[in-house]
Coordinates of C-alpha atoms in Angstrom, one line a residue:
M26 CA 7.1 -5.2 22.8
V27 CA 10.7 -5.5 21.5
L28 CA 9.7 -8.3 19.2
N29 CA 6.8 -6.3 17.8
I30 CA 9.0 -3.3 17.1
A31 CA 11.5 -5.6 15.4
R32 CA 8.8 -7.0 13.2
I33 CA 7.5 -3.5 12.3
L34 CA 11.0 -2.5 11.3
Q35 CA 11.5 -5.6 9.2
F36 CA 8.2 -5.6 7.3
G37 CA 7.8 -1.8 7.2
D38 CA 11.3 -1.4 5.6
S39 CA 11.2 0.4 2.3
V40 CA 13.6 -2.1 0.8
L41 CA 11.3 -5.1 1.6
P42 CA 11.6 -7.2 -1.6
V43 CA 8.0 -7.0 -2.8
G44 CA 8.6 -4.8 -5.8
A45 CA 7.5 -1.4 -4.5
F46 CA 10.6 0.2 -5.9
T47 CA 9.5 -0.4 -9.5
F48 CA 6.4 1.8 -9.1
S49 CA 6.1 5.5 -8.5
C50 CA 2.3 5.9 -7.6
G51 CA 1.9 8.4 -10.4
I52 CA 4.6 10.8 -9.2
E53 CA 6.6 10.4 -12.4
S54 CA 3.7 11.9 -14.5
A55 CA 3.1 14.6 -11.8
I56 CA 6.6 15.8 -12.1
S57 CA 6.8 15.6 -15.9
C58 CA 3.5 17.5 -16.2
G59 CA 4.7 20.2 -13.8
I60 CA 2.2 19.5 -11.1
V61 CA 4.9 18.6 -8.6
Y62 CA 8.0 20.8 -8.9
D63 CA 9.2 21.6 -5.3
R64 CA 9.1 20.4 -1.7
Q65 CA 5.7 21.9 -1.0
T66 CA 4.0 20.4 -4.0
L67 CA 5.6 17.1 -3.4
K68 CA 4.3 17.1 0.2
Q69 CA 0.8 17.9 -1.1
Y70 CA 1.0 15.0 -3.5
V71 CA 2.1 12.6 -0.7
C72 CA -0.8 13.7 1.5
T73 CA -3.2 13.2 -1.4
A74 CA -1.9 9.7 -1.9
L75 CA -2.2 9.0 1.9
L76 CA -5.8 10.3 1.8
Q77 CA -6.5 7.9 -1.0
A78 CA -4.9 5.0 0.8
A79 CA -6.9 5.8 4.0
K80 CA -10.2 5.6 2.2
C81 CA -9.5 2.4 0.3
D82 CA -6.6 0.1 0.9
A83 CA -6.4 0.7 4.6
V84 CA -10.1 0.0 5.0
A85 CA -9.6 -3.3 3.3
Q86 CA -6.7 -4.1 5.6
I87 CA -8.8 -3.5 8.7
Q88 CA -11.6 -5.7 7.3
A89 CA -9.2 -8.4 6.3
M90 CA -7.5 -8.5 9.7
R91 CA -10.9 -8.7 11.5
A92 CA -12.0 -11.5 9.2
C93 CA -8.8 -13.4 10.1
R94 CA -9.4 -12.8 13.8
S95 CA -13.0 -14.1 13.5
N96 CA -11.7 -17.1 11.4
K97 CA -14.0 -16.0 8.5
L98 CA -11.4 -16.6 5.8
N99 CA -13.9 -16.8 3.0
E100 CA -14.6 -13.1 3.6
L101 CA -11.1 -12.4 2.4
K102 CA -12.1 -13.2 -1.2
S103 CA -14.8 -10.6 -1.3
I104 CA -12.6 -8.0 0.4
D105 CA -9.9 -8.8 -2.2
N106 CA -12.4 -8.3 -5.0
D107 CA -13.6 -5.0 -3.4
V108 CA -10.0 -3.7 -3.5
I109 CA -9.2 -4.6 -7.2
S110 CA -12.6 -3.3 -8.4
R111 CA -11.8 0.2 -7.0
K112 CA -8.5 0.5 -8.9
L113 CA -9.2 2.6 -12.0
S114 CA -5.8 2.4 -13.8
P115 CA -4.4 -0.8 -15.1
E116 CA -1.0 -0.1 -13.5
S117 CA -2.5 0.4 -10.0
R118 CA -4.2 -2.9 -10.4
L119 CA -1.0 -4.5 -11.5
M120 CA 0.9 -2.9 -8.6
T121 CA -1.4 -4.2 -5.9
Q122 CA -1.5 -7.6 -7.6
R123 CA 2.3 -8.0 -7.9
M124 CA 3.1 -6.7 -4.5
G125 CA 0.4 -8.8 -2.9
K126 CA 1.7 -12.0 -4.5
K127 CA 5.3 -11.2 -3.7
L128 CA 4.5 -10.5 -0.1
T129 CA 2.5 -13.7 0.3
E130 CA 5.4 -15.7 -1.2
L131 CA 7.8 -13.9 1.2
S132 CA 5.4 -14.7 4.1
A133 CA 5.1 -18.3 3.2
A134 CA 8.9 -18.7 2.9
I135 CA 9.6 -17.1 6.3
Y136 CA 6.6 -18.6 8.1
P137 CA 5.5 -21.9 6.5
V138 CA 2.1 -22.0 8.1
R139 CA -1.3 -23.1 6.6
L140 CA -2.7 -19.6 6.3
F141 CA 0.0 -18.3 3.8
N142 CA 0.1 -21.5 1.9
W143 CA -3.6 -21.5 1.5
W144 CA -3.7 -17.8 0.3
L145 CA -0.8 -18.4 -2.1
E146 CA -2.6 -21.3 -3.6
Q147 CA -5.7 -19.2 -4.0
I148 CA -3.7 -16.7 -5.9
R149 CA -1.9 -19.2 -8.1
Q150 CA -5.2 -20.8 -9.0
S151 CA -6.7 -17.4 -9.9
H152 CA -9.4 -17.8 -7.3
V153 CA -8.3 -14.4 -5.9
I154 CA -6.2 -11.5 -7.1
G155 CA -4.2 -11.5 -3.9
T156 CA -4.1 -7.7 -3.5
Y157 CA -1.4 -6.1 -1.3
P158 CA -3.7 -4.8 1.4
V159 CA -5.3 -8.2 2.0
S160 CA -2.0 -10.1 1.8
H161 CA -0.4 -7.5 4.2
A162 CA -3.3 -8.0 6.7
L163 CA -2.8 -11.7 6.7
L164 CA 0.9 -11.2 7.6
M165 CA 0.1 -8.7 10.3
H166 CA -2.5 -11.0 11.8
H167 CA 0.0 -13.9 12.0
L168 CA 2.6 -11.6 13.6
E169 CA -0.1 -10.6 16.2
L170 CA 0.3 -6.9 15.5
D171 CA -2.6 -4.5 16.2
E172 CA -4.6 -2.4 13.8
E173 CA -2.8 0.8 14.5
A174 CA 0.7 -0.7 13.8
M175 CA -0.6 -2.2 10.6
L176 CA -2.0 1.2 9.4
A177 CA 1.2 3.0 10.3
M178 CA 3.2 0.5 8.3
H179 CA 0.8 0.9 5.3
F180 CA 0.9 4.7 5.4
Y181 CA 4.6 4.7 5.8
G182 CA 5.0 2.5 2.8
V183 CA 2.8 4.8 0.6
A184 CA 4.8 7.9 1.6
T185 CA 8.3 6.3 1.2
T186 CA 7.4 4.8 -2.2
I187 CA 6.6 8.3 -3.5
L188 CA 9.5 10.0 -1.9
S189 CA 12.0 7.4 -3.0
A190 CA 10.8 7.8 -6.6
A191 CA 10.8 11.6 -6.4
Q192 CA 14.4 11.5 -5.2
R193 CA 15.4 10.1 -8.5
L194 CA 13.1 12.3 -10.6
M195 CA 13.5 15.9 -9.4
R196 CA 15.8 18.2 -7.6
I197 CA 15.2 17.5 -4.0
T198 CA 17.6 16.8 -1.2
H199 CA 17.5 13.9 1.2
L200 CA 16.9 16.5 4.0
D201 CA 13.8 17.7 2.2
S202 CA 12.5 14.2 1.7
Q203 CA 13.0 13.4 5.4
K204 CA 11.3 16.7 6.4
I205 CA 8.3 15.8 4.2
L206 CA 8.2 12.3 5.7
A207 CA 8.3 13.7 9.3
E208 CA 5.4 16.1 8.4
A209 CA 3.4 13.3 6.8
T210 CA 3.9 10.9 9.7
S211 CA 2.5 13.4 12.1
L212 CA -0.8 13.1 10.1
F213 CA -0.9 9.3 10.4
P214 CA -3.3 9.4 13.4
D215 CA -5.8 11.5 11.4
Y216 CA -5.6 9.2 8.5
A217 CA -6.0 6.2 10.8
E218 CA -9.1 7.7 12.4
M219 CA -10.5 8.3 8.9
T220 CA -9.9 4.7 8.0
L221 CA -11.6 3.3 11.1
N222 CA -14.6 5.6 10.5
T223 CA -15.1 4.4 6.9
R224 CA -17.6 1.6 6.4
P225 CA -16.6 -1.1 4.0
E226 CA -19.3 -0.1 1.5
E227 CA -17.8 3.5 1.5
M228 CA -14.4 2.3 0.5
S229 CA -13.2 4.4 -2.5
S230 CA -9.9 5.1 -4.2
F231 CA -11.3 8.0 -6.3
S232 CA -8.8 10.8 -6.6
P233 CA -9.2 12.6 -10.0
V234 CA -5.7 14.1 -10.3
I235 CA -3.8 10.9 -9.4
D236 CA -6.1 8.8 -11.6
I237 CA -5.6 11.1 -14.6
L238 CA -1.8 11.1 -14.0
A239 CA -1.8 7.3 -13.9
A240 CA -3.6 7.3 -17.3
V241 CA -1.1 9.8 -18.7
H242 CA 1.8 7.6 -17.5
V243 CA 0.5 4.5 -19.3
D244 CA 0.9 6.2 -22.7
A245 CA 4.2 8.0 -21.8
H246 CA 6.9 7.6 -24.4
V247 CA 9.7 7.4 -21.8
R248 CA 9.2 6.0 -18.3
L249 CA 11.5 5.2 -15.5
F250 CA 8.8 3.6 -13.2
M251 CA 5.8 1.4 -14.0
N252 CA 3.6 4.0 -12.3

């Protein structure tokens, strides 16, 4: 139990070196367009992003972990393709690709086992994209963490990425950010239930506002974050 908690803390840390800090998940455009301007609208944006994650990336994580448990590693390739095909904006595809590769490289460096070396080679040879949800599921499987812990880590990562970016883009205190995070984490069980009740063929990342903001961000003249 103590070891599992330690691993959750390590790989759920917002400063994990996989490149998440360079992305904003569209919050930069949301703030510049006036859609997000205070604590309440920021919370709404975070919850929308969590809903999007629960219906897409988190579903892929569950399917990838179950494929690992069943030793059906070839299914990982189709799951990986399902994730990338549901990313509408170029930067969201770039984000999941870069973070997935960085996480796999990190995993292979810490735990030099066959699974990570195989997946990293698949990425380098362009046999797979190596999306973040699938790469994360491989690591969680190796660490023998359960599905609920994996989902909590994923949702936490989505929320903290947005809040960290917002902290540098708008007038909001650390106390406000932590209050939003506390309110958002209380909803994690609902998002997890949504994920577990979503069939693989129903996986979808469609969220009109976030997708439009991502498109606006691509052509922005001045940008602090990639997305």
